[in-house]
PDB file of C-alpha atoms in Angstrom:
ATOM      1  CA  MET A 195      -4.600  30.394   5.116  1.00  0.00           C
ATOM      2  CA  ALA A 196      -1.800  32.169   5.500  1.00  0.00           C
ATOM      3  CA  PRO A 197      -0.719  33.993   2.184  1.00  0.00           C
ATOM      4  CA  LEU A 198       2.123  32.271   0.092  1.00  0.00           C
ATOM      5  CA  PRO A 199       5.678  33.706   0.381  1.00  0.00           C
ATOM      6  CA  ASP A 200       7.447  36.127  -1.686  1.00  0.00           C
ATOM      7  CA  GLY A 201      10.472  34.552  -3.451  1.00  0.00           C
ATOM      8  CA  PHE A 202       9.794  31.321  -5.651  1.00  0.00           C
ATOM      9  CA  SER A 203      12.905  29.796  -7.708  1.00  0.00           C
ATOM     10  CA  TYR A 204      11.107  28.215 -10.983  1.00  0.00           C
ATOM     11  CA  ALA A 205      12.617  25.334 -10.324  1.00  0.00           C
ATOM     12  CA  GLU A 206      11.010  25.502  -6.213  1.00  0.00           C
ATOM     13  CA  TRP A 207       7.621  26.018  -8.680  1.00  0.00           C
ATOM     14  CA  ASN A 208       7.394  23.820 -11.141  1.00  0.00           C
ATOM     15  CA  ALA A 209       8.410  20.638  -8.627  1.00  0.00           C
ATOM     16  CA  THR A 210       4.733  22.047  -6.395  1.00  0.00           C
ATOM     17  CA  TYR A 211       3.403  22.244 -10.119  1.00  0.00           C
ATOM     18  CA  ASN A 212       4.039  18.480 -11.115  1.00  0.00           C
ATOM     19  CA  ALA A 213       3.834  16.951  -8.162  1.00  0.00           C
ATOM     20  CA  LEU A 214       0.225  18.159  -8.482  1.00  0.00           C
ATOM     21  CA  SER A 215       0.553  17.190 -11.199  1.00  0.00           C
ATOM     22  CA  PHE A 216       1.101  13.575 -10.919  1.00  0.00           C
ATOM     23  CA  GLY A 217      -1.526  13.525  -8.650  1.00  0.00           C
ATOM     24  CA  ILE A 218      -3.958  14.045 -10.266  1.00  0.00           C
ATOM     25  CA  ALA A 219      -2.537  11.578 -12.981  1.00  0.00           C
ATOM     26  CA  ALA A 220      -2.349   9.164 -10.398  1.00  0.00           C
ATOM     27  CA  MET A 221      -5.181   9.282  -8.642  1.00  0.00           C
ATOM     28  CA  GLY A 222      -7.312   9.265 -11.480  1.00  0.00           C
ATOM     29  CA  SER A 223      -6.179   6.217 -13.448  1.00  0.00           C
ATOM     30  CA  ALA A 224      -6.879   4.417 -10.725  1.00  0.00           C
ATOM     31  CA  THR A 225     -10.396   5.580  -9.997  1.00  0.00           C
ATOM     32  CA  ILE A 226     -11.032   4.422 -13.986  1.00  0.00           C
ATOM     33  CA  PHE A 227      -8.422   0.949 -12.737  1.00  0.00           C
ATOM     34  CA  PHE A 228     -10.554   0.560  -9.269  1.00  0.00           C
ATOM     35  CA  TRP A 229     -14.320   0.943 -11.268  1.00  0.00           C
ATOM     36  CA  LEU A 230     -13.173  -1.017 -14.615  1.00  0.00           C
ATOM     37  CA  GLN A 231     -12.125  -4.007 -11.772  1.00  0.00           C
ATOM     38  CA  LEU A 232     -15.771  -3.837 -10.013  1.00  0.00           C
ATOM     39  CA  PRO A 233     -17.077  -7.202 -12.542  1.00  0.00           C
ATOM     40  CA  ASN A 234     -14.157  -9.124 -11.915  1.00  0.00           C
ATOM     41  CA  VAL A 235     -14.902  -9.684  -7.237  1.00  0.00           C
ATOM     42  CA  THR A 236     -16.926 -11.504  -5.911  1.00  0.00           C
ATOM     43  CA  LYS A 237     -20.196  -9.551  -4.516  1.00  0.00           C
ATOM     44  CA  SER A 238     -19.196 -10.220  -1.176  1.00  0.00           C
ATOM     45  CA  TYR A 239     -15.469  -7.064  -2.051  1.00  0.00           C
ATOM     46  CA  ARG A 240     -17.593  -4.947  -4.604  1.00  0.00           C
ATOM     47  CA  THR A 241     -18.535  -2.051  -1.800  1.00  0.00           C
ATOM     48  CA  ALA A 242     -14.608  -2.183  -0.329  1.00  0.00           C
ATOM     49  CA  LEU A 243     -13.547  -2.007  -3.964  1.00  0.00           C
ATOM     50  CA  THR A 244     -16.365   1.042  -4.614  1.00  0.00           C
ATOM     51  CA  ILE A 245     -15.170   2.863  -2.031  1.00  0.00           C
ATOM     52  CA  THR A 246     -11.582   2.851  -3.209  1.00  0.00           C
ATOM     53  CA  GLY A 247     -12.625   3.979  -6.206  1.00  0.00           C
ATOM     54  CA  ILE A 248     -14.511   7.063  -4.149  1.00  0.00           C
ATOM     55  CA  VAL A 249     -11.462   7.620  -2.875  1.00  0.00           C
ATOM     56  CA  THR A 250      -9.118   8.442  -5.596  1.00  0.00           C
ATOM     57  CA  LEU A 251     -11.759  10.903  -7.391  1.00  0.00           C
ATOM     58  CA  ILE A 252     -12.327  12.416  -4.456  1.00  0.00           C
ATOM     59  CA  ALA A 253      -8.306  12.736  -4.534  1.00  0.00           C
ATOM     60  CA  THR A 254      -8.748  13.974  -8.122  1.00  0.00           C
ATOM     61  CA  TYR A 255     -11.274  16.523  -7.634  1.00  0.00           C
ATOM     62  CA  HIS A 256      -9.266  18.626  -5.204  1.00  0.00           C
ATOM     63  CA  TYR A 257      -5.919  17.245  -6.761  1.00  0.00           C
ATOM     64  CA  ILE A 258      -7.100  19.363  -9.922  1.00  0.00           C
ATOM     65  CA  ARG A 259      -8.285  22.514  -7.416  1.00  0.00           C
ATOM     66  CA  ILE A 260      -4.844  22.704  -5.794  1.00  0.00           C
ATOM     67  CA  PHE A 261      -4.027  22.612  -9.413  1.00  0.00           C
ATOM     68  CA  ASN A 262      -5.679  25.315 -10.611  1.00  0.00           C
ATOM     69  CA  SER A 263      -5.359  27.239  -7.089  1.00  0.00           C
ATOM     70  CA  TRP A 264      -1.984  27.140  -7.253  1.00  0.00           C
ATOM     71  CA  SER A 265      -1.213  27.839 -10.729  1.00  0.00           C
ATOM     72  CA  GLU A 266      -3.130  31.121 -10.397  1.00  0.00           C
ATOM     73  CA  ALA A 267      -1.232  32.635  -6.897  1.00  0.00           C
ATOM     74  CA  PHE A 268       1.481  32.277  -9.641  1.00  0.00           C
ATOM     75  CA  THR A 269       3.080  34.036 -12.725  1.00  0.00           C
ATOM     76  CA  VAL A 270       6.178  32.431 -14.652  1.00  0.00           C
ATOM     77  CA  ALA A 271       7.620  33.765 -17.506  1.00  0.00           C
ATOM     78  CA  SER A 272      10.973  34.525 -19.518  1.00  0.00           C
ATOM     79  CA  LYS A 273      12.270  37.770 -20.777  1.00  0.00           C
ATOM     80  CA  ASP A 274      14.355  38.038 -23.692  1.00  0.00           C
ATOM     81  CA  GLY A 275      15.131  34.583 -23.377  1.00  0.00           C
ATOM     82  CA  GLY A 276      16.572  34.548 -19.833  1.00  0.00           C
ATOM     83  CA  ASP A 277      15.609  31.964 -17.265  1.00  0.00           C
ATOM     84  CA  TYR A 278      12.362  31.456 -16.301  1.00  0.00           C
ATOM     85  CA  THR A 279      11.372  34.589 -12.783  1.00  0.00           C
ATOM     86  CA  VAL A 280       8.632  33.511 -11.290  1.00  0.00           C
ATOM     87  CA  GLN A 281       5.757  36.291  -9.235  1.00  0.00           C
ATOM     88  CA  LEU A 282       3.270  35.652  -6.582  1.00  0.00           C
ATOM     89  CA  THR A 283      -0.271  37.097  -9.039  1.00  0.00           C
ATOM     90  CA  GLY A 284      -1.799  37.631  -4.607  1.00  0.00           C
ATOM     91  CA  ALA A 285      -4.441  35.750  -6.377  1.00  0.00           C
ATOM     92  CA  PRO A 286      -4.550  33.028  -2.319  1.00  0.00           C
ATOM     93  CA  PHE A 287      -2.760  29.436  -2.704  1.00  0.00           C
ATOM     94  CA  ASN A 288      -6.099  27.816  -0.660  1.00  0.00           C
ATOM     95  CA  ASP A 289      -4.220  24.872   0.585  1.00  0.00           C
ATOM     96  CA  GLY A 290      -7.394  23.849   2.048  1.00  0.00           C
ATOM     97  CA  TYR A 291      -8.749  21.757  -0.429  1.00  0.00           C
ATOM     98  CA  ARG A 292      -6.276  18.924   1.454  1.00  0.00           C
ATOM     99  CA  TYR A 293      -8.327  18.755   4.462  1.00  0.00           C
ATOM    100  CA  VAL A 294     -11.615  18.397   3.253  1.00  0.00           C
ATOM    101  CA  ASP A 295     -10.167  15.687   0.912  1.00  0.00           C
ATOM    102  CA  TRP A 296      -8.515  14.223   3.909  1.00  0.00           C
ATOM    103  CA  LEU A 297     -11.439  14.430   6.341  1.00  0.00           C
ATOM    104  CA  LEU A 298     -13.723  12.680   3.670  1.00  0.00           C
ATOM    105  CA  THR A 299     -10.858  10.073   2.124  1.00  0.00           C
ATOM    106  CA  VAL A 300      -9.173   8.883   5.466  1.00  0.00           C
ATOM    107  CA  PRO A 301     -12.130   7.520   6.811  1.00  0.00           C
ATOM    108  CA  LEU A 302     -12.721   5.765   3.674  1.00  0.00           C
ATOM    109  CA  LEU A 303      -9.731   4.013   3.537  1.00  0.00           C
ATOM    110  CA  LEU A 304      -9.739   2.240   7.205  1.00  0.00           C
ATOM    111  CA  ILE A 305     -13.192   1.388   6.644  1.00  0.00           C
ATOM    112  CA  GLU A 306     -12.401  -0.678   2.626  1.00  0.00           C
ATOM    113  CA  LEU A 307      -9.716  -2.484   4.717  1.00  0.00           C
ATOM    114  CA  ILE A 308     -12.007  -3.392   6.760  1.00  0.00           C
ATOM    115  CA  LEU A 309     -14.267  -4.350   4.386  1.00  0.00           C
ATOM    116  CA  VAL A 310     -12.140  -6.341   2.630  1.00  0.00           C
ATOM    117  CA  MET A 311     -10.804  -8.163   5.765  1.00  0.00           C
ATOM    118  CA  LYS A 312     -14.066  -9.538   5.563  1.00  0.00           C
ATOM    119  CA  LEU A 313     -14.634  -9.516   9.970  1.00  0.00           C
ATOM    120  CA  PRO A 314     -17.474 -11.076  11.454  1.00  0.00           C
ATOM    121  CA  GLN A 315     -20.351  -8.288  11.321  1.00  0.00           C
ATOM    122  CA  ALA A 316     -20.172  -6.620  14.949  1.00  0.00           C
ATOM    123  CA  GLU A 317     -16.520  -6.153  14.320  1.00  0.00           C
ATOM    124  CA  THR A 318     -16.389  -4.670  11.296  1.00  0.00           C
ATOM    125  CA  VAL A 319     -19.483  -2.009  12.599  1.00  0.00           C
ATOM    126  CA  SER A 320     -17.143  -1.238  15.654  1.00  0.00           C
ATOM    127  CA  LEU A 321     -14.214  -1.056  13.827  1.00  0.00           C
ATOM    128  CA  SER A 322     -15.816   0.531  11.265  1.00  0.00           C
ATOM    129  CA  TRP A 323     -17.272   3.737  13.325  1.00  0.00           C
ATOM    130  CA  LYS A 324     -13.203   3.616  15.699  1.00  0.00           C
ATOM    131  CA  LEU A 325     -12.023   4.054  13.210  1.00  0.00           C
ATOM    132  CA  GLY A 326     -13.706   5.915  10.894  1.00  0.00           C
ATOM    133  CA  LEU A 327     -13.852   8.757  14.046  1.00  0.00           C
ATOM    134  CA  ALA A 328     -10.923   8.529  15.090  1.00  0.00           C
ATOM    135  CA  SER A 329      -9.285   9.463  11.745  1.00  0.00           C
ATOM    136  CA  ALA A 330     -12.110  12.047  11.244  1.00  0.00           C
ATOM    137  CA  LEU A 331     -10.554  14.072  14.413  1.00  0.00           C
ATOM    138  CA  MET A 332      -7.349  13.636  13.944  1.00  0.00           C
ATOM    139  CA  VAL A 333      -7.028  15.769  10.417  1.00  0.00           C
ATOM    140  CA  ALA A 334      -9.605  18.029  12.319  1.00  0.00           C
ATOM    141  CA  LEU A 335      -6.949  18.809  14.746  1.00  0.00           C
ATOM    142  CA  GLY A 336      -3.693  18.513  12.713  1.00  0.00           C
ATOM    143  CA  TYR A 337      -5.932  21.922  10.514  1.00  0.00           C
ATOM    144  CA  PRO A 338      -5.873  24.632  12.471  1.00  0.00           C
ATOM    145  CA  GLY A 339      -2.134  24.061  13.858  1.00  0.00           C
ATOM    146  CA  GLU A 340      -1.635  23.484   9.103  1.00  0.00           C
ATOM    147  CA  ILE A 341      -2.862  27.712   8.782  1.00  0.00           C
ATOM    148  CA  GLN A 342      -0.962  29.470  11.150  1.00  0.00           C
ATOM    149  CA  GLU A 343       2.887  30.953  11.108  1.00  0.00           C
ATOM    150  CA  ASP A 344       2.954  30.058  15.135  1.00  0.00           C
ATOM    151  CA  LEU A 345       5.696  27.935  16.089  1.00  0.00           C
ATOM    152  CA  ALA A 346       4.204  27.414  19.299  1.00  0.00           C
ATOM    153  CA  VAL A 347      -0.213  27.021  18.120  1.00  0.00           C
ATOM    154  CA  ARG A 348       1.754  24.400  15.478  1.00  0.00           C
ATOM    155  CA  TRP A 349       3.113  22.161  17.777  1.00  0.00           C
ATOM    156  CA  PHE A 350       0.235  22.445  20.313  1.00  0.00           C
ATOM    157  CA  TRP A 351      -2.636  20.742  17.453  1.00  0.00           C
ATOM    158  CA  TRP A 352       0.220  19.016  16.302  1.00  0.00           C
ATOM    159  CA  CYS A 353       0.480  17.160  19.471  1.00  0.00           C
ATOM    160  CA  LEU A 354      -2.782  16.807  20.059  1.00  0.00           C
ATOM    161  CA  SER A 355      -4.146  15.020  16.330  1.00  0.00           C
ATOM    162  CA  MET A 356      -0.917  13.378  16.717  1.00  0.00           C
ATOM    163  CA  ILE A 357      -3.361  11.187  20.303  1.00  0.00           C
ATOM    164  CA  PRO A 358      -6.361   9.495  17.501  1.00  0.00           C
ATOM    165  CA  PHE A 359      -3.709   9.234  14.771  1.00  0.00           C
ATOM    166  CA  CYS A 360      -1.318   6.545  17.201  1.00  0.00           C
ATOM    167  CA  TYR A 361      -4.873   4.936  18.388  1.00  0.00           C
ATOM    168  CA  VAL A 362      -5.398   4.133  14.398  1.00  0.00           C
ATOM    169  CA  VAL A 363      -1.868   3.311  13.900  1.00  0.00           C
ATOM    170  CA  PHE A 364      -1.759   0.773  16.699  1.00  0.00           C
ATOM    171  CA  THR A 365      -5.136  -0.146  16.149  1.00  0.00           C
ATOM    172  CA  LEU A 366      -3.768  -1.022  11.890  1.00  0.00           C
ATOM    173  CA  ALA A 367      -0.650  -2.256  13.220  1.00  0.00           C
ATOM    174  CA  VAL A 368      -1.599  -4.277  15.676  1.00  0.00           C
ATOM    175  CA  GLY A 369      -5.193  -5.007  16.993  1.00  0.00           C
ATOM    176  CA  LEU A 370      -5.681  -6.039  13.652  1.00  0.00           C
ATOM    177  CA  ALA A 371      -3.277  -9.229  13.417  1.00  0.00           C
ATOM    178  CA  GLU A 372      -5.622 -11.419  13.991  1.00  0.00           C
ATOM    179  CA  ALA A 373      -7.898 -11.285  11.726  1.00  0.00           C
ATOM    180  CA  THR A 374      -4.199 -11.062   9.774  1.00  0.00           C
ATOM    181  CA  SER A 375      -3.594 -14.625  10.261  1.00  0.00           C
ATOM    182  CA  LYS A 376      -6.907 -15.620   9.798  1.00  0.00           C
ATOM    183  CA  GLN A 377      -7.280 -14.409   6.188  1.00  0.00           C
ATOM    184  CA  PRO A 378      -9.029 -17.830   4.013  1.00  0.00           C
ATOM    185  CA  SER A 379      -4.733 -17.691   2.146  1.00  0.00           C
ATOM    186  CA  PRO A 380      -0.890 -17.511   3.032  1.00  0.00           C
ATOM    187  CA  ALA A 381      -1.199 -15.525  -0.201  1.00  0.00           C
ATOM    188  CA  ALA A 382      -4.801 -13.084   0.993  1.00  0.00           C
ATOM    189  CA  ALA A 383      -2.851 -13.184   4.719  1.00  0.00           C
ATOM    190  CA  SER A 384       0.214 -11.715   3.298  1.00  0.00           C
ATOM    191  CA  LEU A 385      -1.368  -8.954   1.199  1.00  0.00           C
ATOM    192  CA  ALA A 386      -3.902  -7.706   4.063  1.00  0.00           C
ATOM    193  CA  SER A 387      -0.870  -7.301   6.074  1.00  0.00           C
ATOM    194  CA  ALA A 388       1.228  -5.199   3.081  1.00  0.00           C
ATOM    195  CA  ALA A 389      -1.552  -3.144   2.921  1.00  0.00           C
ATOM    196  CA  ARG A 390      -2.044  -2.924   6.475  1.00  0.00           C
ATOM    197  CA  TYR A 391       2.037  -1.394   6.869  1.00  0.00           C
ATOM    198  CA  LEU A 392       1.465   1.027   4.063  1.00  0.00           C
ATOM    199  CA  THR A 393      -1.209   2.670   5.847  1.00  0.00           C
ATOM    200  CA  VAL A 394       1.289   2.682   8.880  1.00  0.00           C
ATOM    201  CA  LEU A 395       4.134   3.809   7.155  1.00  0.00           C
ATOM    202  CA  SER A 396       2.590   6.246   4.434  1.00  0.00           C
ATOM    203  CA  TRP A 397       0.541   8.227   7.121  1.00  0.00           C
ATOM    204  CA  CYS A 398       4.403   8.547   9.110  1.00  0.00           C
ATOM    205  CA  THR A 399       5.387  10.500   7.065  1.00  0.00           C
ATOM    206  CA  TYR A 400       2.525  13.011   7.521  1.00  0.00           C
ATOM    207  CA  PRO A 401       3.508  14.423   9.929  1.00  0.00           C
ATOM    208  CA  PHE A 402       7.093  15.001   9.381  1.00  0.00           C
ATOM    209  CA  VAL A 403       5.834  17.292   6.979  1.00  0.00           C
ATOM    210  CA  TYR A 404       3.359  18.608   8.758  1.00  0.00           C
ATOM    211  CA  MET A 405       6.251  20.150  11.266  1.00  0.00           C
ATOM    212  CA  VAL A 406       8.750  21.202   8.308  1.00  0.00           C
ATOM    213  CA  LYS A 407       7.901  24.451   8.948  1.00  0.00           C
ATOM    214  CA  SER A 408       8.311  24.021  12.394  1.00  0.00           C
ATOM    215  CA  VAL A 409      12.296  23.037  12.812  1.00  0.00           C
ATOM    216  CA  GLY A 410      13.882  25.431  10.852  1.00  0.00           C
ATOM    217  CA  LEU A 411      12.507  25.002   7.158  1.00  0.00           C
ATOM    218  CA  ALA A 412      10.844  28.208   6.609  1.00  0.00           C
ATOM    219  CA  GLY A 413       9.480  30.650   2.719  1.00  0.00           C
ATOM    220  CA  PRO A 414       9.351  28.862  -0.774  1.00  0.00           C
ATOM    221  CA  ALA A 415      11.913  26.218   0.766  1.00  0.00           C
ATOM    222  CA  ALA A 416       9.346  24.279   2.838  1.00  0.00           C
ATOM    223  CA  THR A 417       5.776  25.226   0.500  1.00  0.00           C
ATOM    224  CA  MET A 418       7.943  22.698  -1.437  1.00  0.00           C
ATOM    225  CA  TYR A 419       8.728  20.431   0.297  1.00  0.00           C
ATOM    226  CA  GLU A 420       5.247  19.913   2.271  1.00  0.00           C
ATOM    227  CA  GLN A 421       3.469  20.141  -1.311  1.00  0.00           C
ATOM    228  CA  VAL A 422       5.845  17.606  -2.342  1.00  0.00           C
ATOM    229  CA  GLY A 423       5.687  15.193   0.453  1.00  0.00           C
ATOM    230  CA  TYR A 424       2.359  15.147   0.933  1.00  0.00           C
ATOM    231  CA  SER A 425       1.256  14.205  -2.712  1.00  0.00           C
ATOM    232  CA  LEU A 426       3.677  11.859  -3.021  1.00  0.00           C
ATOM    233  CA  ALA A 427       2.392  10.400   0.442  1.00  0.00           C
ATOM    234  CA  ASP A 428      -1.137  10.834  -0.465  1.00  0.00           C
ATOM    235  CA  VAL A 429      -0.296   8.050  -3.864  1.00  0.00           C
ATOM    236  CA  LEU A 430       1.386   6.085  -1.768  1.00  0.00           C
ATOM    237  CA  ALA A 431      -1.793   6.273   1.027  1.00  0.00           C
ATOM    238  CA  LYS A 432      -5.008   6.187  -1.647  1.00  0.00           C
ATOM    239  CA  ALA A 433      -3.867   5.022  -5.236  1.00  0.00           C
ATOM    240  CA  VAL A 434      -1.117   2.612  -4.212  1.00  0.00           C
ATOM    241  CA  PHE A 435      -2.684   1.325  -0.962  1.00  0.00           C
ATOM    242  CA  GLY A 436      -5.914   0.950  -3.154  1.00  0.00           C
ATOM    243  CA  VAL A 437      -4.186  -1.765  -5.707  1.00  0.00           C
ATOM    244  CA  LEU A 438      -3.633  -3.844  -2.478  1.00  0.00           C
ATOM    245  CA  ILE A 439      -7.013  -3.651  -1.350  1.00  0.00           C
ATOM    246  CA  TRP A 440      -8.076  -4.514  -5.314  1.00  0.00           C
ATOM    247  CA  ALA A 441      -5.447  -7.919  -4.804  1.00  0.00           C
ATOM    248  CA  LEU A 442      -6.719  -8.698  -1.583  1.00  0.00           C
ATOM    249  CA  ALA A 443     -10.335  -8.498  -3.252  1.00  0.00           C
ATOM    250  CA  SER A 444      -9.633 -10.481  -6.038  1.00  0.00           C
ATOM    251  CA  GLU A 445      -7.058 -13.260  -4.487  1.00  0.00           C
ATOM    252  CA  LYS A 446     -10.861 -13.498  -2.196  1.00  0.00           C
ATOM    253  CA  SER A 447     -12.769 -13.607  -5.409  1.00  0.00           C
ATOM    254  CA  ALA A 448     -10.470 -16.564  -6.583  1.00  0.00           C
ATOM    255  CA  ILE A 449     -10.383 -19.140  -3.210  1.00  0.00           C
ATOM    256  CA  GLU A 450     -14.174 -18.069  -2.808  1.00  0.00           C
ATOM    257  CA  GLU A 451     -15.350 -18.939  -6.640  1.00  0.00           C
ATOM    258  CA  SER A 452     -13.097 -21.984  -6.859  1.00  0.00           C
ATOM    259  CA  GLY A 453     -14.613 -23.597  -2.909  1.00  0.00           C
ATOM    260  CA  LYS A 454     -17.861 -23.167  -5.118  1.00  0.00           C
ATOM    261  CA  LEU A 455     -16.821 -24.909  -7.928  1.00  0.00           C
ATOM    262  CA  MET A 456     -14.997 -28.017  -6.307  1.00  0.00           C
ATOM    263  CA  PRO A 457     -17.445 -31.124  -5.736  1.00  0.00           C
ATOM    264  CA  LYS A 458     -18.776 -31.999  -2.983  1.00  0.00           C
TER     265      LYS A 458
END
């Protein structure tokens, strides 16, 4: 956990503060929504929707911890009606909460997608283990580089973490294409495809945000871009992705229920 650089402007501090606050609101409200929707989907999809809510609940908790840590690391004050000044308190800013969050939530995100697609049991178990372990390894390999200031070391760990990252992205974009085409309706297939590609799109933002400190940016500006970038990517990858999971579960539940009601 590297010390925060000094010299934050009020705009840089405030942008990070608001991004973290937005993360709390988005994840918390998504959790409530997903769990309230549980009775509205069939039993087959309740596990997937429950996991969706667990993902955003874990994220809500960690965003509260990151937000509090950010607030405690600074004092913000205005003297004699002048501009706000931002000063470090000396308290550490613990950004490691992000990696704890990702280590728990990233495998669950992939598992919920696999569950809601309702693949054959053997394929579901196999994919859940492969993608879950690969995504956890990706996060674990990324953390040592995140806490380094040495650019060579950051690039080394970035390259290592990209190996499982590419495997997961390839599986989502190509490996699940056939399963997507076998969904019970065009709407369900479209939603499954959207969920897969949203995951790929949102995930592809993380390596670029990770590289912010490796491409010439440094100091408060780099920290601000990193925190805002990760926060927006998290909301897409968890809350918005969860809405697609709910929509897919609802669509497939409606199809199954209508099939049961049709006269034989």
